[in-house]
XYZ file of C-alpha atoms in Angstrom:
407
model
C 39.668 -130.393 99.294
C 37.229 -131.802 97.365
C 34.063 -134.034 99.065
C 34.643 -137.352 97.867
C 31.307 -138.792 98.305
C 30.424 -135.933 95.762
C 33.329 -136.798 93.699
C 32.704 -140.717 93.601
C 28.840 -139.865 93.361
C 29.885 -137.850 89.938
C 31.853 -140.475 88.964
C 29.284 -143.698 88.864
C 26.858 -141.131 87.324
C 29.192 -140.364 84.481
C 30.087 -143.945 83.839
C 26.297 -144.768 83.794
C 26.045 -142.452 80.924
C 28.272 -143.517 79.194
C 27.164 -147.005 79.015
C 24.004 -145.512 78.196
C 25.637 -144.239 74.883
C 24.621 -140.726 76.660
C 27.937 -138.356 75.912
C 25.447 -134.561 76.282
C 25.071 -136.089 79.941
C 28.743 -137.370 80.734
C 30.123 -133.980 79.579
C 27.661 -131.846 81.326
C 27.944 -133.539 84.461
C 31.776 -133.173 84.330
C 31.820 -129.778 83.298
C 29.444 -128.849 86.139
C 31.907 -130.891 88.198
C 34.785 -129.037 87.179
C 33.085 -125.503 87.813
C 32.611 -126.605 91.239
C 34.844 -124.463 93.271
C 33.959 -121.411 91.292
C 30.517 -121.617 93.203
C 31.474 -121.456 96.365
C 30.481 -118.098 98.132
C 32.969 -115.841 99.820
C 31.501 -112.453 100.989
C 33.965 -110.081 102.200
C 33.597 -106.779 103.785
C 35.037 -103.999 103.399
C 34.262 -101.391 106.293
C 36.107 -97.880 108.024
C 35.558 -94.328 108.141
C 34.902 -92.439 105.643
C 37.678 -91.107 103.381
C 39.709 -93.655 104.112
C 39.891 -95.215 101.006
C 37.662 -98.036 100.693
C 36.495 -97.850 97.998
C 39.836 -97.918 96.249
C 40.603 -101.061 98.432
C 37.837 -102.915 97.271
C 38.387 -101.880 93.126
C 42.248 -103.006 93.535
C 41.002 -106.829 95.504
C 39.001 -107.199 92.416
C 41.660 -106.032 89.949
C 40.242 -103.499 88.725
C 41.520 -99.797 88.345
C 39.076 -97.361 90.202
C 41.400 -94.264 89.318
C 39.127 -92.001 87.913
C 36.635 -94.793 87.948
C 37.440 -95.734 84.058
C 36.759 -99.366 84.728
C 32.971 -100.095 84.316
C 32.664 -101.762 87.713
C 35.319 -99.746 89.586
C 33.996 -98.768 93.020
C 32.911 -94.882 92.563
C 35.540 -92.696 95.055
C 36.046 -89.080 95.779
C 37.056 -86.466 98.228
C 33.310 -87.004 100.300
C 32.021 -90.420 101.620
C 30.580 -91.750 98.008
C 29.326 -95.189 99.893
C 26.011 -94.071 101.492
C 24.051 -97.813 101.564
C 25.793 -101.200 101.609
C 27.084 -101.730 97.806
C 27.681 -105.422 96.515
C 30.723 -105.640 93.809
C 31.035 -109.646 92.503
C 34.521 -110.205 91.393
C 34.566 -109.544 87.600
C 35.890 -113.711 87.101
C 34.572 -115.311 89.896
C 30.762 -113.661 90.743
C 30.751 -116.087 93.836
C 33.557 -113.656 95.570
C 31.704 -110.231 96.807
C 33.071 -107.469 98.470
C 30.267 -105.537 100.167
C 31.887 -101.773 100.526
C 29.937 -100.713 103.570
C 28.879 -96.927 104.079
C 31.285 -95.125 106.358
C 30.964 -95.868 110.265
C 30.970 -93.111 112.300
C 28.704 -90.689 109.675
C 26.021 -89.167 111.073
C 23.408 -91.727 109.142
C 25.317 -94.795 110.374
C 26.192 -94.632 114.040
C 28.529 -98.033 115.171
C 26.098 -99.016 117.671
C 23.721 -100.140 115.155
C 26.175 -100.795 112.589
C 26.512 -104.177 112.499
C 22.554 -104.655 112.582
C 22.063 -102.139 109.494
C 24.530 -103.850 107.227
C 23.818 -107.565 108.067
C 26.658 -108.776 109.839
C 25.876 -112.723 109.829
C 26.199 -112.864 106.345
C 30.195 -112.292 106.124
C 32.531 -114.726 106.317
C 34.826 -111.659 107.385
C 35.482 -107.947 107.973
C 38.465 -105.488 107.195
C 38.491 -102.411 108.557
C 40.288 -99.736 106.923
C 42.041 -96.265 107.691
C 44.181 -93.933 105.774
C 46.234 -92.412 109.467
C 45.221 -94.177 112.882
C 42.371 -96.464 113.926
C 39.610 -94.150 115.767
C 37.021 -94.679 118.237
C 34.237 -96.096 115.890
C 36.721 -98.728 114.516
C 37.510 -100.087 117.629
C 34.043 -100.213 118.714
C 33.326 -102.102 115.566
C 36.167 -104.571 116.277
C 34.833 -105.053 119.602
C 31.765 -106.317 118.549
C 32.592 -107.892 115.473
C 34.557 -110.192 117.920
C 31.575 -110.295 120.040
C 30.281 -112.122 116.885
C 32.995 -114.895 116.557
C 33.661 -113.365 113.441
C 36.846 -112.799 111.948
C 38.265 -109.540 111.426
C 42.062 -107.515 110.244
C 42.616 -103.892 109.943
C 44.132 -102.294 106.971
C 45.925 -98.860 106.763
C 45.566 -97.545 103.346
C 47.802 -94.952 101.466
C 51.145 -96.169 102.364
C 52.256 -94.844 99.277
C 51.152 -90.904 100.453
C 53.044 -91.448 103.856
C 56.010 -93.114 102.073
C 55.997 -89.936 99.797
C 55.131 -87.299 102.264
C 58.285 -88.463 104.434
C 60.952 -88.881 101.365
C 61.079 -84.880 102.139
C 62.590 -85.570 105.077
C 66.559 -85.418 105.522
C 66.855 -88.728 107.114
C 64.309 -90.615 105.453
C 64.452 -94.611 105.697
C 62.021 -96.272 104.314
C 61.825 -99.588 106.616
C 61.965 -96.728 109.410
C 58.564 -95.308 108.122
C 56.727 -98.475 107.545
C 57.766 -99.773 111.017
C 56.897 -96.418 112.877
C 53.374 -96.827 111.134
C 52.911 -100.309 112.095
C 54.225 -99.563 115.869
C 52.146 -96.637 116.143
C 48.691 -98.918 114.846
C 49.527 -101.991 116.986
C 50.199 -100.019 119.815
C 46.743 -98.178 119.638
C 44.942 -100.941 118.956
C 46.905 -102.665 121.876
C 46.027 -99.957 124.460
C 41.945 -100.596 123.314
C 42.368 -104.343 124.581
C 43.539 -105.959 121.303
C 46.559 -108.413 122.763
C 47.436 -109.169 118.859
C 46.012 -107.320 116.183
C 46.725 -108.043 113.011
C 47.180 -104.824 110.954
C 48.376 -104.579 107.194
C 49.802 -101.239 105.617
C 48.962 -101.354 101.465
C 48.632 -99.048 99.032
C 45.700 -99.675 96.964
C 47.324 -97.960 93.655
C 50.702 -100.475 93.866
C 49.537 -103.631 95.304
C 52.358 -105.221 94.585
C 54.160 -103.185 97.062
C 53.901 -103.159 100.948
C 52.102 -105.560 102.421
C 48.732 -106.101 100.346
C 49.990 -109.838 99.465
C 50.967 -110.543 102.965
C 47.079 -110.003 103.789
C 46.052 -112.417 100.904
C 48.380 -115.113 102.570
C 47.051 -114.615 105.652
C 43.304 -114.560 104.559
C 43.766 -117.499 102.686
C 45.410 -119.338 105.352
C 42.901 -118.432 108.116
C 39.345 -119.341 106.113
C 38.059 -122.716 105.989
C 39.595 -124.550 102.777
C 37.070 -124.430 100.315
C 36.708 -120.790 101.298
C 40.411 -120.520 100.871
C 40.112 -122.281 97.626
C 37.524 -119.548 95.939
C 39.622 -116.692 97.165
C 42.885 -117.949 95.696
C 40.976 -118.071 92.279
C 39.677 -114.677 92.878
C 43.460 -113.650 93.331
C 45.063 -111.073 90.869
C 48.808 -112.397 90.570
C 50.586 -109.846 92.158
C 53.422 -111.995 93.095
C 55.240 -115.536 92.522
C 53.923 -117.101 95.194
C 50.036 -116.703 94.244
C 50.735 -117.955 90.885
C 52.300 -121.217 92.437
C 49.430 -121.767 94.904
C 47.309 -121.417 92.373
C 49.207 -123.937 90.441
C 49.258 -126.606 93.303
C 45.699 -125.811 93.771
C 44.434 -126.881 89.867
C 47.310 -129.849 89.993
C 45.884 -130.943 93.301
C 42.482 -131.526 91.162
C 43.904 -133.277 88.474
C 43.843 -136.927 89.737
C 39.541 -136.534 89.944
C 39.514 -135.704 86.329
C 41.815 -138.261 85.294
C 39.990 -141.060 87.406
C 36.731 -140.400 85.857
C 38.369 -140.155 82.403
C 39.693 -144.019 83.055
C 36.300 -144.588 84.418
C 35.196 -144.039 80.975
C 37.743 -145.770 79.497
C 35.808 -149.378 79.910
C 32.326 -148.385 78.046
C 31.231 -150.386 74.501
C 31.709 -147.461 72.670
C 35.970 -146.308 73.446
C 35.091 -143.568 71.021
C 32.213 -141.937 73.439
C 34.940 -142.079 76.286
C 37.640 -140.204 74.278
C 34.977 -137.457 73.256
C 34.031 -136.988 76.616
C 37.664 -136.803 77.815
C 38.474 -134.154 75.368
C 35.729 -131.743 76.199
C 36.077 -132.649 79.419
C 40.085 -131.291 79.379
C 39.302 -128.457 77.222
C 36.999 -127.341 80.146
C 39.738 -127.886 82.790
C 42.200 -126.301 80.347
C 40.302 -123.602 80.206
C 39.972 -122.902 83.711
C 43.718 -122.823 84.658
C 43.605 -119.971 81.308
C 41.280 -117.857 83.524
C 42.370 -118.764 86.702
C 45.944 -117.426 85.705
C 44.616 -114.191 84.043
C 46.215 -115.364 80.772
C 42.316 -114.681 78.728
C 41.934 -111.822 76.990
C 39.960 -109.577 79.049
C 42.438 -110.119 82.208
C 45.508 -109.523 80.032
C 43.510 -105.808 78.821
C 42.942 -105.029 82.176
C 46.392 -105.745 83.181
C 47.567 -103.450 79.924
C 45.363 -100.637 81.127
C 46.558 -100.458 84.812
C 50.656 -101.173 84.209
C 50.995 -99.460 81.341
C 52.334 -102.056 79.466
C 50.403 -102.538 75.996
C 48.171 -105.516 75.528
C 50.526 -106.874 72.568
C 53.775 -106.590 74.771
C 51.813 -108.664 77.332
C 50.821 -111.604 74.637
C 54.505 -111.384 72.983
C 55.700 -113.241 76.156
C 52.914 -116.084 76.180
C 54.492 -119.288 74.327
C 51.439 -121.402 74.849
C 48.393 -121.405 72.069
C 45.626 -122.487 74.554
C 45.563 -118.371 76.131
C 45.522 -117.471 72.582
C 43.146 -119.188 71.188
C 39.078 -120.012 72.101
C 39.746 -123.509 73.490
C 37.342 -125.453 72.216
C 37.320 -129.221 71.389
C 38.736 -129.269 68.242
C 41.304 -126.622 69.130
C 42.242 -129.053 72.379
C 42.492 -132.149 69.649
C 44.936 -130.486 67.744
C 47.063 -128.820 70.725
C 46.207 -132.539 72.037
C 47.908 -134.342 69.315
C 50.694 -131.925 69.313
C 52.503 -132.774 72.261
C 51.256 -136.464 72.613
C 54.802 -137.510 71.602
C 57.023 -135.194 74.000
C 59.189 -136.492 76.108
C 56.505 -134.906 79.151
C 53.964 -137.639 78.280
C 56.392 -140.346 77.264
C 57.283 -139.928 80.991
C 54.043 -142.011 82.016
C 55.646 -144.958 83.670
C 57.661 -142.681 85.881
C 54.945 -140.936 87.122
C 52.322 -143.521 87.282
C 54.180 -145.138 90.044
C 54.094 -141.842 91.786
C 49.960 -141.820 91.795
C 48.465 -144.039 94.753
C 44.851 -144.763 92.846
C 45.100 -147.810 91.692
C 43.312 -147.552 87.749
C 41.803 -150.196 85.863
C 40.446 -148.869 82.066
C 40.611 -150.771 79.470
C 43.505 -149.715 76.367
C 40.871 -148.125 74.080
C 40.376 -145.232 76.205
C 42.663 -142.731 77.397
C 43.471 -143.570 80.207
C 44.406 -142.468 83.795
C 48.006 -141.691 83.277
C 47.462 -139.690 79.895
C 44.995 -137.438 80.933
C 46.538 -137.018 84.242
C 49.940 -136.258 82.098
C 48.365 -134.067 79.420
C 46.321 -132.286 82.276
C 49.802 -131.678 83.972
C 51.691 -130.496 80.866
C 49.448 -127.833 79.790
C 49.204 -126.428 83.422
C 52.586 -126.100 83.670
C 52.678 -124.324 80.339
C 50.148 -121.665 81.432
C 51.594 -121.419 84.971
C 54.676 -120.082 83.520
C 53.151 -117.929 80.875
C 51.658 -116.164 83.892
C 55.111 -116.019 85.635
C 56.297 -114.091 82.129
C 53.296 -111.847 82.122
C 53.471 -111.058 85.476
C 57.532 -110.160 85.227
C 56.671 -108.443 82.171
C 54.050 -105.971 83.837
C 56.068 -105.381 87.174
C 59.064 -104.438 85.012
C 57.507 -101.066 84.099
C 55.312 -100.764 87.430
C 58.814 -100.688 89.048
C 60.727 -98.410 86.674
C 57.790 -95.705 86.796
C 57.759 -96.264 90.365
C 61.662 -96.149 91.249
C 61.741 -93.282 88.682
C 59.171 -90.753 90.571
C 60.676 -91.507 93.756
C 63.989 -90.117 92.100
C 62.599 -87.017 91.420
């Protein structure tokens, strides 16, 4: 998804550097390179009447708990409309991904007439409009002219969990009955306002992982542009398997660049130059795929504080040393020379013949297949570290959960 004019334009620089004896420059330029996609911007907002919970919604897409707002950052909620101007919340990881929690429509300072105009419309990439019962008046009007705009748009019903709860009373309570009543009853309102397919999403802010709040990630990262998609992905708390394995094909789809321009290297006077810029290059990547996965240590307190599970129980399931440690480049030598001899990098015949650039660098340097190999092993490490996090947390999300529903 990368632009490869940019990519090969990075490249020639890099290897100019090099020959130049100029490693600060080589590095820099690659570690710029690799921060890339983190730069892309991705504003999202976050609209509805008030009460409706949007403010919760917009604390739980940035992982962050907003119950009681103990999490500096949390989006301030409460029984009255607390959003009274357009608020800007950057994703704690990724600052390029906003949500903009927009005041509530339909107040008596913010008519939907002039809505659009008062919060700046253009700049969105897209809207969600959120409601805790049924869509009203002033959110189809918004709708309406949102799609006026050629913008993109989805409407979220919030508080599944209190409907879920408030119907348990009932004698013949079915769960998939409830959720599908809700949906039926929000489709076909939104139908009978002109809306041939609307796509609505019922999520409870509090238990993401429940309901249908990944279904709307899937569906928001499928419908933006790709490097749009790519940004929110990274922005992505892992709330189920399948976001941790996009994210995984996402950094391995990446790894060919960096192993191209570390064989690009691999040819300068100086081999040692090449391998120093190939390790702190890596240890950057590395690094990445540590935060991208939520395995650093302020995602993994976060995670302790909202599922209850304690911050040591979380790390006692991570095998790798690179989301335990500060990776820097004499940390990645070491990690580096421990699993140069496993049978994962003695591999690199099999899966050199599986990689269509073609790679001439000279023996001195490490070259193409190594990094590409190394890059490959350690992802896969941390991929499944998050897979054992993530189990680890749900187990006691779902035993609270199945236990007050029991009572």
């Amino acid at each position: 998804r990368r632009n490869f004019q940019d990519y090969m334009a990075v490249l020639a620089s890099v290897k100019n550097d090099l020959m130049n004896n100029d490693t600060a420059a080589a590095v820099e330029k690659i570690q710029r390179y690799s921060k890339e996609p983190n730069n892309i911007p991705l504003k999202i907002a976050i609209t509805g009447e008030s009460k409706s919970g949007k403010s919760t919604f917009v604390s739980a897409l940035r992982g962050i708990k907003s119950i009681g707002d103990e999490d500096e950052g949390a989006a301030p909620t409460g029984v009255v409309e607390t959003t009274s101007e357009v608020t800007q919340y950057p994703h704690p990881k990724y600052p390029n991904v906003t949500l903009w929690d927009l005041p509530g429509i339909g107040t008596t300072r913010f008519k939907a007439t002039k809505y659009l105009k008062l919060v700046g419309f253009e700049k969105f990439d897209f809207f969600i409009i959120i409601s805790a019962d049924r869509f009203r008046e002033n959110d189809v009007k918004l709708a309406k002219e949102i799609q006026k705009m050629k913008k993109k748009f989805y409407f979220v019903r919030t508080k599944i969990d209190n409907n879920i709860r408030d119907e348990e009373r009932k004698r013949d309570f079915s769960k998939e009955g409830t959720l599908r009543k809700i949906r039926d009853d929000s489709v076909q309102g939104l139908q009978k306002e002109g809306f041939e397919s609307p796509q609505v999403f019922l999520v409870s802010s509090f238990e993401p992982h429940l309901y249908e709040f990944s279904k709307l990630q899937q569906t928001l990262e499928r419908e933006l542009p790709a490097h749009k998609s790519d940004a929110l992905l990274r922005a992505m708390s892992n709330i189920n398997q399948e976001i941790i394995n996009k994210k995984k094909e996402a950094f391995q789809s990446t790894i060919k660049y960096y192993s191209t321009l570390s064989a690009a290297g691999a040819a300068v006077p100086v081999p040692e130059l090449s391998v120093n810029v190939d390790l702190s290059m890596m240890a950057s990547v590395v690094t990445d795929y540590v935060t991208g996965f939520g395995l650093d240590k302020q995602s993994l307190e976060k995670l302790a504080a909202s599922s209850g599970v304690s911050y040591n129980d979380l790390c006692a399931v991570i095998k790798s040393e690179l989301a335990k440690e500060k990776i820097t480049k004499e940390f990645f030598m070491k990690m580096f020379i421990s699993v140069a001899g496993t049978a994962a990098l003695m591999a690199a015949e099999k899966v050199s013949r599986r990689i269509s650039i073609i790679v001439t660098a000279a023996s001195m340097g490490l070259s193409f297949t190594t990094t590409y190999l190394t890059l490959s092993y350690f992802l896969n490490q941390l991929a499944d570290d998050a897979q054992r996090v993530f189990n680890r947390a749900l187990e006691t999300e779902l035993s609270v959960f199945y236990h007050f529903h029991q009572i």
